[in-house]
Amino acid sequence: DAKTTQPPSMDCAEGRAANLPCNHSTISGNEYVYWYRQIHSQGPQYIIHGLKNNETNEMASLIITEDRKSSTLILPHATLRDTAVYYCIVAGNTDKLIFGTGTRLQVFP
Amino acid sequence: DAGVIQSPRHEVTEMGQEVTLRCKPISGHNSLFWYRQTMMRGLELLIYFNNNVPIDDSGMPEDRFSAKMPNASFSTLKIQPSEPRDSAVYFCAITLAGDRSTQYFGPGTRLTVL
């Protein structure tokens, strides 16, 4: 069973920041927060991951609360190509990822 | 998905037939995963290999499913006999040696069992 809770869908205007929340209240101390996305008809794509510090890369920023029970993925300037299903996954330092139902982000012009 | 080649991309078969899905990862991978995605059940991990050895096959639905990795450059997922409920998109994914945090997915094989 997935250990995360995400809203089923969100909308965002093109050019604006998209903030996707994720709750993981049962996260363990050695578990990471991973974000993947899946654009229609493609395989999932890795975005970012973190343990407890905020992380940023060329795709997005990840903000993890101090108690680590929730996090937010930020796409700073959403484009139409960011329309996808976004998965928040909690996993230990292991290869196994359990995907939940994710958040369907719709970016509109 | 540039690092993972899956074939065929689409497969239509009749119930009872044997189906073999193939995955060819790039060199330098560490682990290889097989997933299945349906509307009803979402994305499910079926099995994964580490250094060509099966580590966890708890997601394999039943004995009709089998997966092999005879060498580092090739893996197969076989369904025998196939059933209509096996219709799904099957993804192969890999992690690279030294970077277990990132899985790279192939484009998937869309299987339809009539």
mmCIF file of C-alpha atoms in Angstrom:
data_model
loop_
_atom_site.group_PDB
_atom_site.id
_atom_site.type_symbol
_atom_site.label_atom_id
_atom_site.label_comp_id
_atom_site.label_asym_id
_atom_site.label_seq_id
_atom_site.Cartn_x
_atom_site.Cartn_y
_atom_site.Cartn_z
ATOM 1 C CA ASP A 1 0.000 0.000 0.000
ATOM 2 C CA ALA A 2 1.150 3.512 -0.805
ATOM 3 C CA LYS A 3 2.284 5.496 2.222
ATOM 4 C CA THR A 4 1.351 8.853 0.760
ATOM 5 C CA THR A 5 -1.790 10.920 0.241
ATOM 6 C CA GLN A 6 -2.133 13.288 -2.693
ATOM 7 C CA PRO A 7 -5.058 15.274 -4.113
ATOM 8 C CA PRO A 8 -6.430 13.481 -7.162
ATOM 9 C CA SER A 9 -6.246 16.520 -9.420
ATOM 10 C CA MET A 10 -5.047 20.112 -9.654
ATOM 11 C CA ASP A 11 -5.097 22.913 -12.193
ATOM 12 C CA CYS A 12 -2.444 25.513 -12.844
ATOM 13 C CA ALA A 13 -2.191 28.422 -15.263
ATOM 14 C CA GLU A 14 0.713 28.367 -17.672
ATOM 15 C CA GLY A 15 3.626 30.409 -16.380
ATOM 16 C CA ARG A 16 2.507 30.211 -12.795
ATOM 17 C CA ALA A 17 4.049 28.067 -10.078
ATOM 18 C CA ALA A 18 2.476 24.662 -9.535
ATOM 19 C CA ASN A 19 2.578 23.518 -5.918
ATOM 20 C CA LEU A 20 1.761 19.849 -5.483
ATOM 21 C CA PRO A 21 1.239 18.681 -1.892
ATOM 22 C CA CYS A 22 1.875 15.251 -0.439
ATOM 23 C CA ASN A 23 1.170 13.874 3.017
ATOM 24 C CA HIS A 24 3.347 11.085 4.410
ATOM 25 C CA SER A 25 2.639 11.134 8.130
ATOM 26 C CA THR A 26 3.984 7.606 8.736
ATOM 27 C CA ILE A 27 7.361 8.212 7.116
ATOM 28 C CA SER A 28 10.286 6.529 8.860
ATOM 29 C CA GLY A 29 13.596 8.162 9.673
ATOM 30 C CA ASN A 30 15.489 6.412 6.904
ATOM 31 C CA GLU A 31 12.859 6.875 4.195
ATOM 32 C CA TYR A 32 13.218 9.308 1.326
ATOM 33 C CA VAL A 33 10.532 11.275 -0.499
ATOM 34 C CA TYR A 34 10.612 10.690 -4.259
ATOM 35 C CA TRP A 35 8.658 12.464 -6.989
ATOM 36 C CA TYR A 36 8.010 11.019 -10.420
ATOM 37 C CA ARG A 37 5.672 12.136 -13.159
ATOM 38 C CA GLN A 38 4.001 10.348 -16.019
ATOM 39 C CA ILE A 39 3.051 12.166 -19.161
ATOM 40 C CA HIS A 40 0.265 10.534 -21.113
ATOM 41 C CA SER A 41 1.308 7.305 -22.848
ATOM 42 C CA GLN A 42 4.894 7.513 -21.599
ATOM 43 C CA GLY A 43 6.825 5.762 -18.855
ATOM 44 C CA PRO A 44 7.217 7.535 -15.508
ATOM 45 C CA GLN A 45 10.020 10.080 -15.264
ATOM 46 C CA TYR A 46 12.098 10.835 -12.183
ATOM 47 C CA ILE A 47 11.865 14.441 -10.971
ATOM 48 C CA ILE A 48 13.550 14.827 -7.599
ATOM 49 C CA HIS A 49 14.010 13.224 -4.194
ATOM 50 C CA GLY A 50 15.031 14.268 -0.684
ATOM 51 C CA LEU A 51 15.485 13.049 2.869
ATOM 52 C CA LYS A 52 14.909 16.081 5.075
ATOM 53 C CA ASN A 53 16.553 19.071 3.448
ATOM 54 C CA ASN A 54 14.902 21.035 0.696
ATOM 55 C CA GLU A 55 16.171 20.113 -2.745
ATOM 56 C CA THR A 56 16.243 21.883 -6.088
ATOM 57 C CA ASN A 57 17.219 20.782 -9.543
ATOM 58 C CA GLU A 58 16.602 21.924 -13.075
ATOM 59 C CA MET A 59 13.097 20.499 -13.066
ATOM 60 C CA ALA A 60 11.633 21.371 -9.692
ATOM 61 C CA SER A 61 12.047 22.160 -6.011
ATOM 62 C CA LEU A 62 11.119 19.883 -3.144
ATOM 63 C CA ILE A 63 10.130 21.369 0.178
ATOM 64 C CA ILE A 64 9.944 18.934 3.103
ATOM 65 C CA THR A 65 8.440 20.070 6.404
ATOM 66 C CA GLU A 66 10.597 19.935 9.486
ATOM 67 C CA ASP A 67 8.643 16.999 10.924
ATOM 68 C CA ARG A 68 8.894 15.292 7.501
ATOM 69 C CA LYS A 69 5.207 14.422 7.542
ATOM 70 C CA SER A 70 4.467 16.316 4.372
ATOM 71 C CA SER A 71 6.173 17.802 1.358
ATOM 72 C CA THR A 72 5.471 20.029 -1.629
ATOM 73 C CA LEU A 73 6.779 19.713 -5.146
ATOM 74 C CA ILE A 74 7.128 23.079 -6.836
ATOM 75 C CA LEU A 75 7.279 23.592 -10.585
ATOM 76 C CA PRO A 76 8.274 27.255 -10.646
ATOM 77 C CA HIS A 77 6.944 28.174 -14.089
ATOM 78 C CA ALA A 78 4.524 25.549 -15.310
ATOM 79 C CA THR A 79 4.199 24.939 -19.037
ATOM 80 C CA LEU A 80 1.645 22.964 -21.011
ATOM 81 C CA ARG A 81 4.200 20.158 -21.271
ATOM 82 C CA ASP A 82 4.077 19.769 -17.480
ATOM 83 C CA THR A 83 0.558 18.368 -17.735
ATOM 84 C CA ALA A 84 0.957 14.890 -16.260
ATOM 85 C CA VAL A 85 0.234 12.633 -13.299
ATOM 86 C CA TYR A 86 2.651 13.376 -10.450
ATOM 87 C CA TYR A 87 3.510 10.610 -7.996
ATOM 88 C CA CYS A 88 4.853 11.198 -4.495
ATOM 89 C CA ILE A 89 6.550 8.063 -3.136
ATOM 90 C CA VAL A 90 8.117 7.287 0.213
ATOM 91 C CA ALA A 91 10.792 4.608 0.218
ATOM 92 C CA GLY A 92 13.863 3.547 2.126
ATOM 93 C CA ASN A 93 17.328 3.213 0.689
ATOM 94 C CA THR A 94 16.163 0.354 -1.432
ATOM 95 C CA ASP A 95 15.313 -0.205 -5.033
ATOM 96 C CA LYS A 96 11.622 -0.837 -4.493
ATOM 97 C CA LEU A 97 9.153 1.982 -5.198
ATOM 98 C CA ILE A 98 5.408 1.689 -4.579
ATOM 99 C CA PHE A 99 3.387 4.034 -6.774
ATOM 100 C CA GLY A 100 0.054 5.379 -5.536
ATOM 101 C CA THR A 101 -2.628 7.087 -7.577
ATOM 102 C CA GLY A 102 -0.838 10.434 -7.845
ATOM 103 C CA THR A 103 -2.085 13.931 -8.674
ATOM 104 C CA ARG A 104 -3.263 14.703 -12.172
ATOM 105 C CA LEU A 105 -1.934 18.195 -12.940
ATOM 106 C CA GLN A 106 -3.602 20.078 -15.760
ATOM 107 C CA VAL A 107 -1.761 23.166 -16.962
ATOM 108 C CA PHE A 108 -4.025 25.470 -18.962
ATOM 109 C CA PRO A 109 -3.145 28.380 -21.269
ATOM 110 C CA ASP B 1 13.321 6.309 -21.638
ATOM 111 C CA ALA B 2 16.407 6.591 -23.796
ATOM 112 C CA GLY B 3 18.245 4.017 -21.743
ATOM 113 C CA VAL B 4 15.697 1.219 -21.963
ATOM 114 C CA ILE B 5 14.388 -0.448 -25.094
ATOM 115 C CA GLN B 6 11.197 -2.462 -24.930
ATOM 116 C CA SER B 7 9.717 -4.665 -27.588
ATOM 117 C CA PRO B 8 7.225 -5.022 -28.980
ATOM 118 C CA ARG B 9 5.603 -1.641 -28.370
ATOM 119 C CA HIS B 10 2.174 -3.069 -29.033
ATOM 120 C CA GLU B 11 0.992 -6.663 -28.841
ATOM 121 C CA VAL B 12 -2.449 -8.027 -29.586
ATOM 122 C CA THR B 13 -3.028 -11.690 -28.927
ATOM 123 C CA GLU B 14 -5.807 -14.130 -28.209
ATOM 124 C CA MET B 15 -6.608 -15.671 -24.891
ATOM 125 C CA GLY B 16 -4.549 -18.769 -24.229
ATOM 126 C CA GLN B 17 -1.575 -17.704 -26.304
ATOM 127 C CA GLU B 18 1.914 -17.266 -24.916
ATOM 128 C CA VAL B 19 3.187 -13.697 -24.770
ATOM 129 C CA THR B 20 6.822 -12.660 -24.354
ATOM 130 C CA LEU B 21 7.763 -9.075 -23.595
ATOM 131 C CA ARG B 22 11.355 -7.977 -23.922
ATOM 132 C CA CYS B 23 13.531 -5.381 -22.258
ATOM 133 C CA LYS B 24 17.002 -4.330 -23.276
ATOM 134 C CA PRO B 25 18.659 -1.964 -20.809
ATOM 135 C CA ILE B 26 21.697 0.158 -21.459
ATOM 136 C CA SER B 27 24.987 -1.081 -20.108
ATOM 137 C CA GLY B 28 25.979 -0.040 -16.620
ATOM 138 C CA HIS B 29 22.619 -0.677 -15.029
ATOM 139 C CA ASN B 30 22.357 -2.127 -11.551
ATOM 140 C CA SER B 31 18.752 -3.207 -11.123
ATOM 141 C CA LEU B 32 15.950 -3.998 -13.527
ATOM 142 C CA PHE B 33 12.233 -3.771 -12.783
ATOM 143 C CA TRP B 34 9.035 -4.954 -14.453
ATOM 144 C CA TYR B 35 5.843 -2.978 -13.800
ATOM 145 C CA ARG B 36 2.275 -3.358 -14.995
ATOM 146 C CA GLN B 37 -0.152 -0.448 -15.348
ATOM 147 C CA THR B 38 -3.931 -0.635 -15.655
ATOM 148 C CA MET B 39 -6.688 1.871 -15.069
ATOM 149 C CA MET B 40 -8.086 -0.192 -12.224
ATOM 150 C CA ARG B 41 -4.887 -1.025 -10.331
ATOM 151 C CA GLY B 42 -2.512 1.743 -11.341
ATOM 152 C CA LEU B 43 1.223 1.088 -11.603
ATOM 153 C CA GLU B 44 2.260 -2.155 -9.910
ATOM 154 C CA LEU B 45 5.727 -3.576 -9.401
ATOM 155 C CA LEU B 46 5.816 -7.179 -10.593
ATOM 156 C CA ILE B 47 9.437 -8.217 -10.044
ATOM 157 C CA TYR B 48 12.904 -6.767 -9.891
ATOM 158 C CA PHE B 49 16.425 -8.045 -10.428
ATOM 159 C CA ASN B 50 19.666 -6.860 -8.916
ATOM 160 C CA ASN B 51 22.808 -7.805 -10.822
ATOM 161 C CA ASN B 52 20.665 -10.190 -12.875
ATOM 162 C CA VAL B 53 19.386 -12.044 -9.785
ATOM 163 C CA PRO B 54 15.649 -11.934 -8.941
ATOM 164 C CA ILE B 55 15.275 -10.138 -5.613
ATOM 165 C CA ASP B 56 11.549 -9.654 -5.121
ATOM 166 C CA ASP B 57 8.841 -11.344 -7.179
ATOM 167 C CA SER B 58 6.026 -10.838 -4.686
ATOM 168 C CA GLY B 59 4.155 -8.713 -7.204
ATOM 169 C CA MET B 60 3.961 -11.419 -9.850
ATOM 170 C CA PRO B 61 0.235 -12.138 -9.996
ATOM 171 C CA GLU B 62 0.304 -15.896 -10.512
ATOM 172 C CA ASP B 63 2.173 -18.820 -11.957
ATOM 173 C CA ARG B 64 1.230 -17.823 -15.478
ATOM 174 C CA PHE B 65 3.760 -15.001 -15.196
ATOM 175 C CA SER B 66 7.506 -15.589 -15.275
ATOM 176 C CA ALA B 67 10.488 -13.286 -15.727
ATOM 177 C CA LYS B 68 14.076 -14.015 -16.568
ATOM 178 C CA MET B 69 17.279 -12.103 -16.896
ATOM 179 C CA PRO B 70 19.731 -14.477 -18.589
ATOM 180 C CA ASN B 71 22.378 -11.784 -18.868
ATOM 181 C CA ALA B 72 22.970 -8.149 -18.046
ATOM 182 C CA SER B 73 21.693 -6.895 -21.370
ATOM 183 C CA PHE B 74 18.354 -8.627 -21.690
ATOM 184 C CA SER B 75 15.240 -9.517 -19.725
ATOM 185 C CA THR B 76 11.939 -11.149 -20.623
ATOM 186 C CA LEU B 77 8.509 -11.239 -19.061
ATOM 187 C CA LYS B 78 6.430 -14.183 -20.201
ATOM 188 C CA ILE B 79 2.718 -14.831 -19.759
ATOM 189 C CA GLN B 80 1.544 -18.348 -20.499
ATOM 190 C CA PRO B 81 -1.348 -18.764 -21.035
ATOM 191 C CA SER B 82 -2.514 -15.180 -21.435
ATOM 192 C CA GLU B 83 -5.956 -14.000 -20.300
ATOM 193 C CA PRO B 84 -7.973 -10.862 -21.112
ATOM 194 C CA ARG B 85 -7.334 -9.493 -17.609
ATOM 195 C CA ASP B 86 -3.630 -9.386 -18.442
ATOM 196 C CA SER B 87 -4.312 -6.512 -20.823
ATOM 197 C CA ALA B 88 -2.200 -3.615 -19.597
ATOM 198 C CA VAL B 89 0.866 -1.528 -20.320
ATOM 199 C CA TYR B 90 4.015 -3.264 -19.136
ATOM 200 C CA PHE B 91 7.012 -1.109 -18.269
ATOM 201 C CA CYS B 92 10.615 -2.058 -17.782
ATOM 202 C CA ALA B 93 12.799 0.242 -15.668
ATOM 203 C CA ILE B 94 16.406 0.300 -14.524
ATOM 204 C CA THR B 95 18.653 1.957 -12.010
ATOM 205 C CA LEU B 96 22.245 2.727 -12.802
ATOM 206 C CA ALA B 97 25.177 1.500 -10.774
ATOM 207 C CA GLY B 98 26.029 4.085 -8.175
ATOM 208 C CA ASP B 99 22.612 5.803 -8.345
ATOM 209 C CA ARG B 100 19.882 3.659 -6.828
ATOM 210 C CA SER B 101 17.656 6.660 -6.293
ATOM 211 C CA THR B 102 16.594 7.125 -9.903
ATOM 212 C CA GLN B 103 14.627 4.662 -11.990
ATOM 213 C CA TYR B 104 14.650 5.097 -15.761
ATOM 214 C CA PHE B 105 11.572 3.738 -17.453
ATOM 215 C CA GLY B 106 11.187 2.358 -20.936
ATOM 216 C CA PRO B 107 8.350 3.382 -23.244
ATOM 217 C CA GLY B 108 6.252 0.369 -22.307
ATOM 218 C CA THR B 109 4.535 -2.437 -24.169
ATOM 219 C CA ARG B 110 0.779 -2.155 -24.576
ATOM 220 C CA LEU B 111 -0.653 -5.674 -24.386
ATOM 221 C CA THR B 112 -4.178 -6.489 -25.443
ATOM 222 C CA VAL B 113 -5.481 -10.010 -24.881
ATOM 223 C CA LEU B 114 -8.720 -10.704 -26.713
#
